[in-house]
PDB file of N, CA and C in Angstrom:
ATOM      1  N   HIS A 180      98.525  89.516  88.678  1.00 41.00           N
ATOM      2  CA  HIS A 180      97.213  89.910  89.186  1.00 41.00           C
ATOM      3  C   HIS A 180      97.376  90.632  90.521  1.00 41.00           C
ATOM      4  N   VAL A 181      96.740  91.765  90.644  1.00 43.00           N
ATOM      5  CA  VAL A 181      96.753  92.495  91.901  1.00 43.00           C
ATOM      6  C   VAL A 181      95.530  92.065  92.690  1.00 43.00           C
ATOM      7  N   ARG A 182      95.757  91.655  93.927  1.00 49.00           N
ATOM      8  CA  ARG A 182      94.654  91.178  94.767  1.00 49.00           C
ATOM      9  C   ARG A 182      94.524  92.095  95.970  1.00 49.00           C
ATOM     10  N   ALA A 183      93.390  92.686  96.141  1.00 50.00           N
ATOM     11  CA  ALA A 183      93.158  93.577  97.282  1.00 50.00           C
ATOM     12  C   ALA A 183      92.431  92.809  98.368  1.00 50.00           C
ATOM     13  N   MET A 184      93.036  92.751  99.561  1.00 48.00           N
ATOM     14  CA  MET A 184      92.430  92.009 100.667  1.00 48.00           C
ATOM     15  C   MET A 184      91.119  92.632 101.122  1.00 48.00           C
ATOM     16  N   ALA A 185      90.950  93.932 100.948  1.00 50.00           N
ATOM     17  CA  ALA A 185      89.741  94.597 101.431  1.00 50.00           C
ATOM     18  C   ALA A 185      88.502  94.126 100.695  1.00 50.00           C
ATOM     19  N   SER A 186      88.652  93.595  99.489  1.00 54.00           N
ATOM     20  CA  SER A 186      87.489  93.183  98.716  1.00 54.00           C
ATOM     21  C   SER A 186      87.017  91.774  99.064  1.00 54.00           C
ATOM     22  N   TYR A 187      87.789  91.023  99.835  1.00 54.00           N
ATOM     23  CA  TYR A 187      87.419  89.656 100.157  1.00 54.00           C
ATOM     24  C   TYR A 187      86.585  89.582 101.424  1.00 54.00           C
ATOM     25  N   LYS A 188      85.634  88.694 101.422  1.00 58.00           N
ATOM     26  CA  LYS A 188      84.812  88.426 102.599  1.00 58.00           C
ATOM     27  C   LYS A 188      85.360  87.172 103.274  1.00 58.00           C
ATOM     28  N   SER A 189      85.090  87.031 104.546  1.00 59.00           N
ATOM     29  CA  SER A 189      85.534  85.826 105.236  1.00 59.00           C
ATOM     30  C   SER A 189      84.674  84.647 104.793  1.00 59.00           C
ATOM     31  N   THR A 190      85.292  83.495 104.704  1.00 66.00           N
ATOM     32  CA  THR A 190      84.571  82.305 104.268  1.00 66.00           C
ATOM     33  C   THR A 190      84.383  81.365 105.447  1.00 66.00           C
ATOM     34  N   LEU A 191      83.308  80.626 105.411  1.00 73.00           N
ATOM     35  CA  LEU A 191      83.013  79.656 106.460  1.00 73.00           C
ATOM     36  C   LEU A 191      83.367  78.279 105.928  1.00 73.00           C
ATOM     37  N   ARG A 192      84.269  77.605 106.611  1.00 76.00           N
ATOM     38  CA  ARG A 192      84.720  76.280 106.186  1.00 76.00           C
ATOM     39  C   ARG A 192      84.136  75.223 107.114  1.00 76.00           C
ATOM     40  N   PHE A 193      83.875  74.051 106.564  1.00 82.00           N
ATOM     41  CA  PHE A 193      83.321  72.950 107.342  1.00 82.00           C
ATOM     42  C   PHE A 193      84.273  71.766 107.286  1.00 82.00           C
ATOM     43  N   CYS A 194      84.365  71.048 108.392  1.00 85.00           N
ATOM     44  CA  CYS A 194      85.212  69.867 108.485  1.00 85.00           C
ATOM     45  C   CYS A 194      84.633  68.765 107.598  1.00 85.00           C
ATOM     46  N   PRO A 195      85.447  68.120 106.755  1.00 86.00           N
ATOM     47  CA  PRO A 195      84.932  67.046 105.909  1.00 86.00           C
ATOM     48  C   PRO A 195      84.588  65.777 106.690  1.00 86.00           C
ATOM     49  N   THR A 196      85.074  65.655 107.921  1.00 88.00           N
ATOM     50  CA  THR A 196      84.813  64.468 108.725  1.00 88.00           C
ATOM     51  C   THR A 196      83.548  64.601 109.559  1.00 88.00           C
ATOM     52  N   CYS A 197      83.462  65.663 110.360  1.00 89.00           N
ATOM     53  CA  CYS A 197      82.328  65.807 111.285  1.00 89.00           C
ATOM     54  C   CYS A 197      81.365  66.919 110.879  1.00 89.00           C
ATOM     55  N   ASN A 198      81.640  67.626 109.780  1.00 86.00           N
ATOM     56  CA  ASN A 198      80.786  68.691 109.256  1.00 86.00           C
ATOM     57  C   ASN A 198      80.610  69.836 110.249  1.00 86.00           C
ATOM     58  N   ASN A 199      81.590  70.055 111.113  1.00 84.00           N
ATOM     59  CA  ASN A 199      81.526  71.134 112.089  1.00 84.00           C
ATOM     60  C   ASN A 199      82.270  72.343 111.536  1.00 84.00           C
ATOM     61  N   SER A 200      81.867  73.531 111.942  1.00 78.00           N
ATOM     62  CA  SER A 200      82.504  74.747 111.423  1.00 78.00           C
ATOM     63  C   SER A 200      83.547  75.319 112.378  1.00 78.00           C
ATOM     64  N   ASN A 201      83.929  74.599 113.410  1.00 68.00           N
ATOM     65  CA  ASN A 201      84.917  75.091 114.382  1.00 68.00           C
ATOM     66  C   ASN A 201      86.339  74.841 113.897  1.00 68.00           C
ATOM     67  N   TRP A 202      86.713  75.512 112.827  1.00 70.00           N
ATOM     68  CA  TRP A 202      88.050  75.378 112.277  1.00 70.00           C
ATOM     69  C   TRP A 202      88.966  76.415 112.880  1.00 70.00           C
ATOM     70  N   MET A 203      90.231  76.086 113.009  1.00 71.00           N
ATOM     71  CA  MET A 203      91.231  77.078 113.378  1.00 71.00           C
ATOM     72  C   MET A 203      92.436  76.875 112.479  1.00 71.00           C
ATOM     73  N   MET A 204      93.149  77.942 112.219  1.00 68.00           N
ATOM     74  CA  MET A 204      94.325  77.864 111.386  1.00 68.00           C
ATOM     75  C   MET A 204      95.550  77.817 112.281  1.00 68.00           C
ATOM     76  N   GLY A 205      96.524  77.038 111.920  1.00 70.00           N
ATOM     77  CA  GLY A 205      97.723  76.932 112.731  1.00 70.00           C
ATOM     78  C   GLY A 205      98.845  76.298 111.943  1.00 70.00           C
ATOM     79  N   LYS A 206      99.849  75.796 112.648  1.00 68.00           N
ATOM     80  CA  LYS A 206     100.991  75.137 112.018  1.00 68.00           C
ATOM     81  C   LYS A 206     101.092  73.719 112.557  1.00 68.00           C
ATOM     82  N   ASN A 207     101.545  72.808 111.718  1.00 70.00           N
ATOM     83  CA  ASN A 207     101.756  71.437 112.176  1.00 70.00           C
ATOM     84  C   ASN A 207     103.228  71.233 112.533  1.00 70.00           C
ATOM     85  N   GLU A 208     103.631  69.994 112.726  1.00 73.00           N
ATOM     86  CA  GLU A 208     104.991  69.686 113.161  1.00 73.00           C
ATOM     87  C   GLU A 208     106.041  70.121 112.144  1.00 73.00           C
ATOM     88  N   THR A 209     105.691  70.107 110.863  1.00 78.00           N
ATOM     89  CA  THR A 209     106.641  70.497 109.816  1.00 78.00           C
ATOM     90  C   THR A 209     106.494  71.969 109.436  1.00 78.00           C
ATOM     91  N   MET A 210     105.832  72.746 110.293  1.00 75.00           N
ATOM     92  CA  MET A 210     105.658  74.188 110.125  1.00 75.00           C
ATOM     93  C   MET A 210     104.887  74.553 108.857  1.00 75.00           C
ATOM     94  N   GLU A 211     103.966  73.687 108.451  1.00 77.00           N
ATOM     95  CA  GLU A 211     103.089  73.989 107.328  1.00 77.00           C
ATOM     96  C   GLU A 211     101.818  74.634 107.865  1.00 77.00           C
ATOM     97  N   LEU A 212     101.210  75.489 107.063  1.00 76.00           N
ATOM     98  CA  LEU A 212      99.954  76.115 107.438  1.00 76.00           C
ATOM     99  C   LEU A 212      98.836  75.091 107.277  1.00 76.00           C
ATOM    100  N   VAL A 213      98.047  74.881 108.335  1.00 80.00           N
ATOM    101  CA  VAL A 213      97.001  73.860 108.302  1.00 80.00           C
ATOM    102  C   VAL A 213      95.700  74.403 108.885  1.00 80.00           C
ATOM    103  N   PHE A 214      94.602  73.798 108.452  1.00 80.00           N
ATOM    104  CA  PHE A 214      93.318  73.971 109.113  1.00 80.00           C
ATOM    105  C   PHE A 214      93.137  72.777 110.029  1.00 80.00           C
ATOM    106  N   LYS A 215      92.688  73.027 111.259  1.00 83.00           N
ATOM    107  CA  LYS A 215      92.488  71.942 112.205  1.00 83.00           C
ATOM    108  C   LYS A 215      91.094  72.061 112.798  1.00 83.00           C
ATOM    109  N   CYS A 216      90.354  70.952 112.823  1.00 85.00           N
ATOM    110  CA  CYS A 216      89.021  70.933 113.410  1.00 85.00           C
ATOM    111  C   CYS A 216      89.156  70.843 114.925  1.00 85.00           C
ATOM    112  N   LYS A 217      88.449  71.707 115.636  1.00 84.00           N
ATOM    113  CA  LYS A 217      88.514  71.709 117.099  1.00 84.00           C
ATOM    114  C   LYS A 217      87.709  70.569 117.713  1.00 84.00           C
ATOM    115  N   VAL A 218      86.841  69.944 116.925  1.00 86.00           N
ATOM    116  CA  VAL A 218      85.978  68.887 117.449  1.00 86.00           C
ATOM    117  C   VAL A 218      86.610  67.507 117.269  1.00 86.00           C
ATOM    118  N   CYS A 219      86.975  67.165 116.025  1.00 88.00           N
ATOM    119  CA  CYS A 219      87.481  65.811 115.761  1.00 88.00           C
ATOM    120  C   CYS A 219      88.985  65.768 115.483  1.00 88.00           C
ATOM    121  N   ASN A 220      89.661  66.927 115.525  1.00 84.00           N
ATOM    122  CA  ASN A 220      91.106  67.038 115.299  1.00 84.00           C
ATOM    123  C   ASN A 220      91.552  66.664 113.887  1.00 84.00           C
ATOM    124  N   TRP A 221      90.649  66.729 112.910  1.00 86.00           N
ATOM    125  CA  TRP A 221      91.014  66.525 111.512  1.00 86.00           C
ATOM    126  C   TRP A 221      91.969  67.642 111.103  1.00 86.00           C
ATOM    127  N   VAL A 222      93.034  67.312 110.386  1.00 85.00           N
ATOM    128  CA  VAL A 222      94.017  68.303 109.952  1.00 85.00           C
ATOM    129  C   VAL A 222      94.070  68.307 108.431  1.00 85.00           C
ATOM    130  N   GLU A 223      93.977  69.505 107.853  1.00 83.00           N
ATOM    131  CA  GLU A 223      94.060  69.662 106.405  1.00 83.00           C
ATOM    132  C   GLU A 223      95.159  70.677 106.099  1.00 83.00           C
ATOM    133  N   VAL A 224      96.178  70.249 105.364  1.00 82.00           N
ATOM    134  CA  VAL A 224      97.293  71.128 105.012  1.00 82.00           C
ATOM    135  C   VAL A 224      96.825  72.098 103.930  1.00 82.00           C
ATOM    136  N   VAL A 225      97.158  73.377 104.101  1.00 77.00           N
ATOM    137  CA  VAL A 225      96.778  74.406 103.133  1.00 77.00           C
ATOM    138  C   VAL A 225      97.792  74.407 102.003  1.00 77.00           C
ATOM    139  N   ASP A 226      97.304  74.225 100.778  1.00 75.00           N
ATOM    140  CA  ASP A 226      98.166  74.245  99.602  1.00 75.00           C
ATOM    141  C   ASP A 226      98.414  75.697  99.212  1.00 75.00           C
ATOM    142  N   MET A 227      99.656  76.146  99.320  1.00 70.00           N
ATOM    143  CA  MET A 227      99.989  77.550  99.075  1.00 70.00           C
ATOM    144  C   MET A 227     100.252  77.852  97.598  1.00 70.00           C
ATOM    145  N   GLN A 228     100.439  76.830  96.779  1.00 71.00           N
ATOM    146  CA  GLN A 228     100.798  77.044  95.377  1.00 71.00           C
ATOM    147  C   GLN A 228      99.554  77.101  94.493  1.00 71.00           C
ATOM    148  N   ASP A 229      99.625  77.926  93.451  1.00 67.00           N
ATOM    149  CA  ASP A 229      98.559  77.970  92.458  1.00 67.00           C
ATOM    150  C   ASP A 229      98.614  76.697  91.623  1.00 67.00           C
ATOM    151  N   ASP A 230      97.447  76.178  91.266  1.00 67.00           N
ATOM    152  CA  ASP A 230      97.358  74.993  90.428  1.00 67.00           C
ATOM    153  C   ASP A 230      97.624  75.414  88.980  1.00 67.00           C
ATOM    154  N   PRO A 231      98.638  74.835  88.321  1.00 68.00           N
ATOM    155  CA  PRO A 231      98.952  75.268  86.953  1.00 68.00           C
ATOM    156  C   PRO A 231      97.833  74.970  85.960  1.00 68.00           C
ATOM    157  N   ASP A 232      96.997  73.967  86.237  1.00 71.00           N
ATOM    158  CA  ASP A 232      95.907  73.612  85.330  1.00 71.00           C
ATOM    159  C   ASP A 232      94.652  74.438  85.578  1.00 71.00           C
ATOM    160  N   ALA A 233      94.610  75.179  86.671  1.00 68.00           N
ATOM    161  CA  ALA A 233      93.412  75.950  87.010  1.00 68.00           C
ATOM    162  C   ALA A 233      93.335  77.215  86.160  1.00 68.00           C
ATOM    163  N   ASP A 234      92.098  77.636  85.899  1.00 68.00           N
ATOM    164  CA  ASP A 234      91.878  78.846  85.110  1.00 68.00           C
ATOM    165  C   ASP A 234      92.179  80.108  85.904  1.00 68.00           C
ATOM    166  N   GLU A 235      91.934  80.071  87.212  1.00 67.00           N
ATOM    167  CA  GLU A 235      92.121  81.244  88.056  1.00 67.00           C
ATOM    168  C   GLU A 235      93.169  80.951  89.131  1.00 67.00           C
ATOM    169  N   PRO A 236      93.881  81.986  89.574  1.00 63.00           N
ATOM    170  CA  PRO A 236      94.830  81.780  90.682  1.00 63.00           C
ATOM    171  C   PRO A 236      94.093  81.532  91.991  1.00 63.00           C
ATOM    172  N   LYS A 237      94.810  80.995  92.966  1.00 62.00           N
ATOM    173  CA  LYS A 237      94.233  80.699  94.278  1.00 62.00           C
ATOM    174  C   LYS A 237      93.748  81.979  94.930  1.00 62.00           C
ATOM    175  N   LYS A 238      92.591  81.903  95.555  1.00 62.00           N
ATOM    176  CA  LYS A 238      92.006  83.079  96.201  1.00 62.00           C
ATOM    177  C   LYS A 238      92.787  83.423  97.463  1.00 62.00           C
ATOM    178  N   MET A 239      92.969  84.706  97.689  1.00 61.00           N
ATOM    179  CA  MET A 239      93.691  85.168  98.876  1.00 61.00           C
ATOM    180  C   MET A 239      92.956  84.793 100.154  1.00 61.00           C
ATOM    181  N   GLU A 240      91.627  84.725 100.109  1.00 59.00           N
ATOM    182  CA  GLU A 240      90.865  84.398 101.313  1.00 59.00           C
ATOM    183  C   GLU A 240      91.154  82.980 101.790  1.00 59.00           C
ATOM    184  N   ASP A 241      91.581  82.107 100.891  1.00 60.00           N
ATOM    185  CA  ASP A 241      91.947  80.749 101.287  1.00 60.00           C
ATOM    186  C   ASP A 241      93.313  80.715 101.968  1.00 60.00           C
ATOM    187  N   LEU A 242      94.161  81.689 101.691  1.00 63.00           N
ATOM    188  CA  LEU A 242      95.511  81.716 102.240  1.00 63.00           C
ATOM    189  C   LEU A 242      95.655  82.645 103.433  1.00 63.00           C
ATOM    190  N   CYS A 243      94.650  83.438 103.708  1.00 64.00           N
ATOM    191  CA  CYS A 243      94.734  84.420 104.792  1.00 64.00           C
ATOM    192  C   CYS A 243      94.509  83.722 106.128  1.00 64.00           C
ATOM    193  N   CYS A 244      95.476  83.859 107.058  1.00 60.00           N
ATOM    194  CA  CYS A 244      95.328  83.224 108.365  1.00 60.00           C
ATOM    195  C   CYS A 244      94.861  84.207 109.424  1.00 60.00           C
ATOM    196  N   TYR A 245      94.994  85.517 109.183  1.00 62.00           N
ATOM    197  CA  TYR A 245      94.529  86.508 110.146  1.00 62.00           C
ATOM    198  C   TYR A 245      94.272  87.810 109.412  1.00 62.00           C
ATOM    199  N   ARG A 246      93.136  88.426 109.710  1.00 65.00           N
ATOM    200  CA  ARG A 246      92.800  89.701 109.094  1.00 65.00           C
ATOM    201  C   ARG A 246      92.216  90.605 110.156  1.00 65.00           C
ATOM    202  N   HIS A 247      92.745  91.814 110.252  1.00 65.00           N
ATOM    203  CA  HIS A 247      92.279  92.782 111.240  1.00 65.00           C
ATOM    204  C   HIS A 247      91.943  94.073 110.510  1.00 65.00           C
ATOM    205  N   ASP A 248      90.660  94.366 110.388  1.00 64.00           N
ATOM    206  CA  ASP A 248      90.229  95.592 109.735  1.00 64.00           C
ATOM    207  C   ASP A 248      90.148  96.692 110.772  1.00 64.00           C
ATOM    208  N   VAL A 249      90.933  97.719 110.589  1.00 63.00           N
ATOM    209  CA  VAL A 249      90.937  98.840 111.512  1.00 63.00           C
ATOM    210  C   VAL A 249      90.007  99.910 110.956  1.00 63.00           C
ATOM    211  N   LEU A 250      88.939 100.157 111.682  1.00 65.00           N
ATOM    212  CA  LEU A 250      87.974 101.146 111.233  1.00 65.00           C
ATOM    213  C   LEU A 250      88.130 102.463 111.972  1.00 65.00           C
ATOM    214  N   PHE A 251      88.723 102.448 113.165  1.00 60.00           N
ATOM    215  CA  PHE A 251      88.855 103.649 113.971  1.00 60.00           C
ATOM    216  C   PHE A 251      90.246 103.673 114.570  1.00 60.00           C
ATOM    217  N   VAL A 252      91.078 104.576 114.112  1.00 58.00           N
ATOM    218  CA  VAL A 252      92.461 104.594 114.544  1.00 58.00           C
ATOM    219  C   VAL A 252      92.821 105.866 115.301  1.00 58.00           C
ATOM    220  N   ALA A 253      92.439 107.010 114.774  1.00 60.00           N
ATOM    221  CA  ALA A 253      92.937 108.286 115.287  1.00 60.00           C
ATOM    222  C   ALA A 253      92.410 108.599 116.678  1.00 60.00           C
ATOM    223  N   LYS A 254      93.332 108.730 117.631  1.00 58.00           N
ATOM    224  CA  LYS A 254      92.948 109.084 118.994  1.00 58.00           C
ATOM    225  C   LYS A 254      92.415 110.511 119.042  1.00 58.00           C
ATOM    226  N   GLU A 255      92.872 111.347 118.123  1.00 57.00           N
ATOM    227  CA  GLU A 255      92.415 112.731 118.086  1.00 57.00           C
ATOM    228  C   GLU A 255      90.927 112.827 117.771  1.00 57.00           C
ATOM    229  N   SER A 256      90.381 111.801 117.138  1.00 63.00           N
ATOM    230  CA  SER A 256      88.968 111.828 116.770  1.00 63.00           C
ATOM    231  C   SER A 256      88.048 111.441 117.923  1.00 63.00           C
ATOM    232  N   ILE A 257      88.606 110.982 119.027  1.00 64.00           N
ATOM    233  CA  ILE A 257      87.789 110.596 120.171  1.00 64.00           C
ATOM    234  C   ILE A 257      87.281 111.857 120.851  1.00 64.00           C
ATOM    235  N   ILE A 258      85.978 111.958 120.975  1.00 72.00           N
ATOM    236  CA  ILE A 258      85.365 113.126 121.603  1.00 72.00           C
ATOM    237  C   ILE A 258      84.905 112.729 122.996  1.00 72.00           C
ATOM    238  N   THR A 259      85.374 113.452 123.994  1.00 72.00           N
ATOM    239  CA  THR A 259      85.002 113.192 125.377  1.00 72.00           C
ATOM    240  C   THR A 259      83.932 114.181 125.793  1.00 72.00           C
ATOM    241  N   ASN A 260      82.866 113.655 126.357  1.00 76.00           N
ATOM    242  CA  ASN A 260      81.794 114.509 126.856  1.00 76.00           C
ATOM    243  C   ASN A 260      82.343 115.358 128.004  1.00 76.00           C
ATOM    244  N   PRO A 261      82.131 116.678 127.985  1.00 77.00           N
ATOM    245  CA  PRO A 261      82.669 117.541 129.053  1.00 77.00           C
ATOM    246  C   PRO A 261      82.125 117.205 130.442  1.00 77.00           C
ATOM    247  N   ASP A 262      80.947 116.594 130.524  1.00 81.00           N
ATOM    248  CA  ASP A 262      80.357 116.260 131.815  1.00 81.00           C
ATOM    249  C   ASP A 262      80.979 115.025 132.457  1.00 81.00           C
ATOM    250  N   VAL A 263      81.871 114.335 131.739  1.00 78.00           N
ATOM    251  CA  VAL A 263      82.463 113.115 132.272  1.00 78.00           C
ATOM    252  C   VAL A 263      83.363 113.412 133.478  1.00 78.00           C
ATOM    253  N   VAL A 264      83.841 114.641 133.614  1.00 75.00           N
ATOM    254  CA  VAL A 264      84.694 114.987 134.755  1.00 75.00           C
ATOM    255  C   VAL A 264      83.923 114.958 136.069  1.00 75.00           C
ATOM    256  N   HIS A 265      82.609 114.975 136.003  1.00 79.00           N
ATOM    257  CA  HIS A 265      81.785 114.942 137.207  1.00 79.00           C
ATOM    258  C   HIS A 265      81.357 113.522 137.579  1.00 79.00           C
ATOM    259  N   ASP A 266      81.810 112.526 136.818  1.00 79.00           N
ATOM    260  CA  ASP A 266      81.440 111.136 137.076  1.00 79.00           C
ATOM    261  C   ASP A 266      82.289 110.596 138.230  1.00 79.00           C
ATOM    262  N   PRO A 267      81.679 110.285 139.392  1.00 77.00           N
ATOM    263  CA  PRO A 267      82.455 109.816 140.548  1.00 77.00           C
ATOM    264  C   PRO A 267      82.959 108.381 140.412  1.00 77.00           C
ATOM    265  N   THR A 268      82.489 107.636 139.406  1.00 78.00           N
ATOM    266  CA  THR A 268      82.901 106.238 139.260  1.00 78.00           C
ATOM    267  C   THR A 268      84.222 106.088 138.513  1.00 78.00           C
ATOM    268  N   LEU A 269      84.707 107.136 137.845  1.00 76.00           N
ATOM    269  CA  LEU A 269      85.961 107.047 137.098  1.00 76.00           C
ATOM    270  C   LEU A 269      87.158 107.237 138.024  1.00 76.00           C
ATOM    271  N   THR A 270      88.214 106.487 137.751  1.00 75.00           N
ATOM    272  CA  THR A 270      89.430 106.616 138.565  1.00 75.00           C
ATOM    273  C   THR A 270      90.126 107.934 138.261  1.00 75.00           C
ATOM    274  N   ARG A 271      90.820 108.472 139.263  1.00 74.00           N
ATOM    275  CA  ARG A 271      91.481 109.766 139.119  1.00 74.00           C
ATOM    276  C   ARG A 271      92.942 109.664 139.536  1.00 74.00           C
ATOM    277  N   ILE A 272      93.760 110.511 138.938  1.00 72.00           N
ATOM    278  CA  ILE A 272      95.170 110.625 139.285  1.00 72.00           C
ATOM    279  C   ILE A 272      95.357 112.005 139.903  1.00 72.00           C
ATOM    280  N   TYR A 273      95.885 112.050 141.123  1.00 71.00           N
ATOM    281  CA  TYR A 273      96.025 113.327 141.816  1.00 71.00           C
ATOM    282  C   TYR A 273      97.428 113.921 141.707  1.00 71.00           C
ATOM    283  N   ASP A 274      98.425 113.111 141.352  1.00 71.00           N
ATOM    284  CA  ASP A 274      99.788 113.636 141.241  1.00 71.00           C
ATOM    285  C   ASP A 274     100.212 113.738 139.770  1.00 71.00           C
ATOM    286  N   TYR A 275      99.329 114.238 138.942  1.00 68.00           N
ATOM    287  CA  TYR A 275      99.560 114.366 137.511  1.00 68.00           C
ATOM    288  C   TYR A 275     100.017 115.785 137.185  1.00 68.00           C
ATOM    289  N   GLU A 276     101.050 115.906 136.366  1.00 71.00           N
ATOM    290  CA  GLU A 276     101.500 117.227 135.927  1.00 71.00           C
ATOM    291  C   GLU A 276     101.330 117.319 134.419  1.00 71.00           C
ATOM    292  N   CYS A 277     100.508 118.261 133.975  1.00 70.00           N
ATOM    293  CA  CYS A 277     100.231 118.434 132.552  1.00 70.00           C
ATOM    294  C   CYS A 277     101.490 118.938 131.846  1.00 70.00           C
ATOM    295  N   HIS A 278     101.858 118.303 130.744  1.00 70.00           N
ATOM    296  CA  HIS A 278     103.055 118.706 130.006  1.00 70.00           C
ATOM    297  C   HIS A 278     102.829 119.962 129.165  1.00 70.00           C
ATOM    298  N   ILE A 279     101.580 120.391 129.037  1.00 69.00           N
ATOM    299  CA  ILE A 279     101.272 121.585 128.249  1.00 69.00           C
ATOM    300  C   ILE A 279     101.167 122.820 129.142  1.00 69.00           C
ATOM    301  N   CYS A 280     100.326 122.735 130.182  1.00 70.00           N
ATOM    302  CA  CYS A 280     100.098 123.916 131.018  1.00 70.00           C
ATOM    303  C   CYS A 280     100.756 123.809 132.395  1.00 70.00           C
ATOM    304  N   LEU A 281     101.423 122.676 132.687  1.00 66.00           N
ATOM    305  CA  LEU A 281     102.106 122.423 133.962  1.00 66.00           C
ATOM    306  C   LEU A 281     101.177 122.518 135.163  1.00 66.00           C
ATOM    307  N   ASN A 282      99.903 122.268 134.940  1.00 65.00           N
ATOM    308  CA  ASN A 282      98.913 122.282 136.011  1.00 65.00           C
ATOM    309  C   ASN A 282      98.972 120.951 136.748  1.00 65.00           C
ATOM    310  N   GLU A 283      98.768 120.949 138.044  1.00 58.00           N
ATOM    311  CA  GLU A 283      98.842 119.726 138.838  1.00 58.00           C
ATOM    312  C   GLU A 283      97.494 119.343 139.432  1.00 58.00           C
ATOM    313  N   GLU A 284      96.394 119.793 138.835  1.00 57.00           N
ATOM    314  CA  GLU A 284      95.074 119.425 139.333  1.00 57.00           C
ATOM    315  C   GLU A 284      94.798 117.967 138.997  1.00 57.00           C
ATOM    316  N   GLU A 285      93.759 117.429 139.640  1.00 54.00           N
ATOM    317  CA  GLU A 285      93.442 116.024 139.410  1.00 54.00           C
ATOM    318  C   GLU A 285      93.070 115.795 137.954  1.00 54.00           C
ATOM    319  N   ARG A 286      93.325 114.597 137.499  1.00 55.00           N
ATOM    320  CA  ARG A 286      93.124 114.252 136.102  1.00 55.00           C
ATOM    321  C   ARG A 286      92.431 112.908 136.033  1.00 55.00           C
ATOM    322  N   LEU A 287      91.477 112.759 135.106  1.00 54.00           N
ATOM    323  CA  LEU A 287      90.825 111.470 134.919  1.00 54.00           C
ATOM    324  C   LEU A 287      91.786 110.525 134.217  1.00 54.00           C
ATOM    325  N   ARG A 288      91.862 109.303 134.713  1.00 51.00           N
ATOM    326  CA  ARG A 288      92.754 108.303 134.125  1.00 51.00           C
ATOM    327  C   ARG A 288      92.216 107.892 132.750  1.00 51.00           C
ATOM    328  N   ASN A 289      93.107 107.724 131.785  1.00 51.00           N
ATOM    329  CA  ASN A 289      92.811 107.271 130.429  1.00 51.00           C
ATOM    330  C   ASN A 289      91.902 108.218 129.658  1.00 51.00           C
ATOM    331  N   MET A 290      91.878 109.466 129.989  1.00 52.00           N
ATOM    332  CA  MET A 290      91.052 110.408 129.244  1.00 52.00           C
ATOM    333  C   MET A 290      91.892 111.326 128.356  1.00 52.00           C
ATOM    334  N   GLY A 291      93.190 111.043 128.242  1.00 47.00           N
ATOM    335  CA  GLY A 291      94.042 111.785 127.315  1.00 47.00           C
ATOM    336  C   GLY A 291      94.537 113.102 127.801  1.00 47.00           C
TER     337      GLY A 291
END
């Protein structure tokens, strides 16, 4: 079975002891993946194996400990307003040498 992580939604888990949703994923002393309640310190070991008697394989969302969806990556797509050079609140670098035109005029910091 091919499982695409992009199709899964995050799930909200509740502690079986205190019914709180402040779960965090981590490792225990034996380096097993566990869910731990931040309120009552209940620890639940995550079963990584598929159940042979189950009709469906284990869902990837149950095994995922971290997911980072990158929606905006390309720095080239960042558009800077031309009037930003007149903003006196932005920090400036005065000893900057442009690698393209070799100009040494002041440059706004972090503006590319």
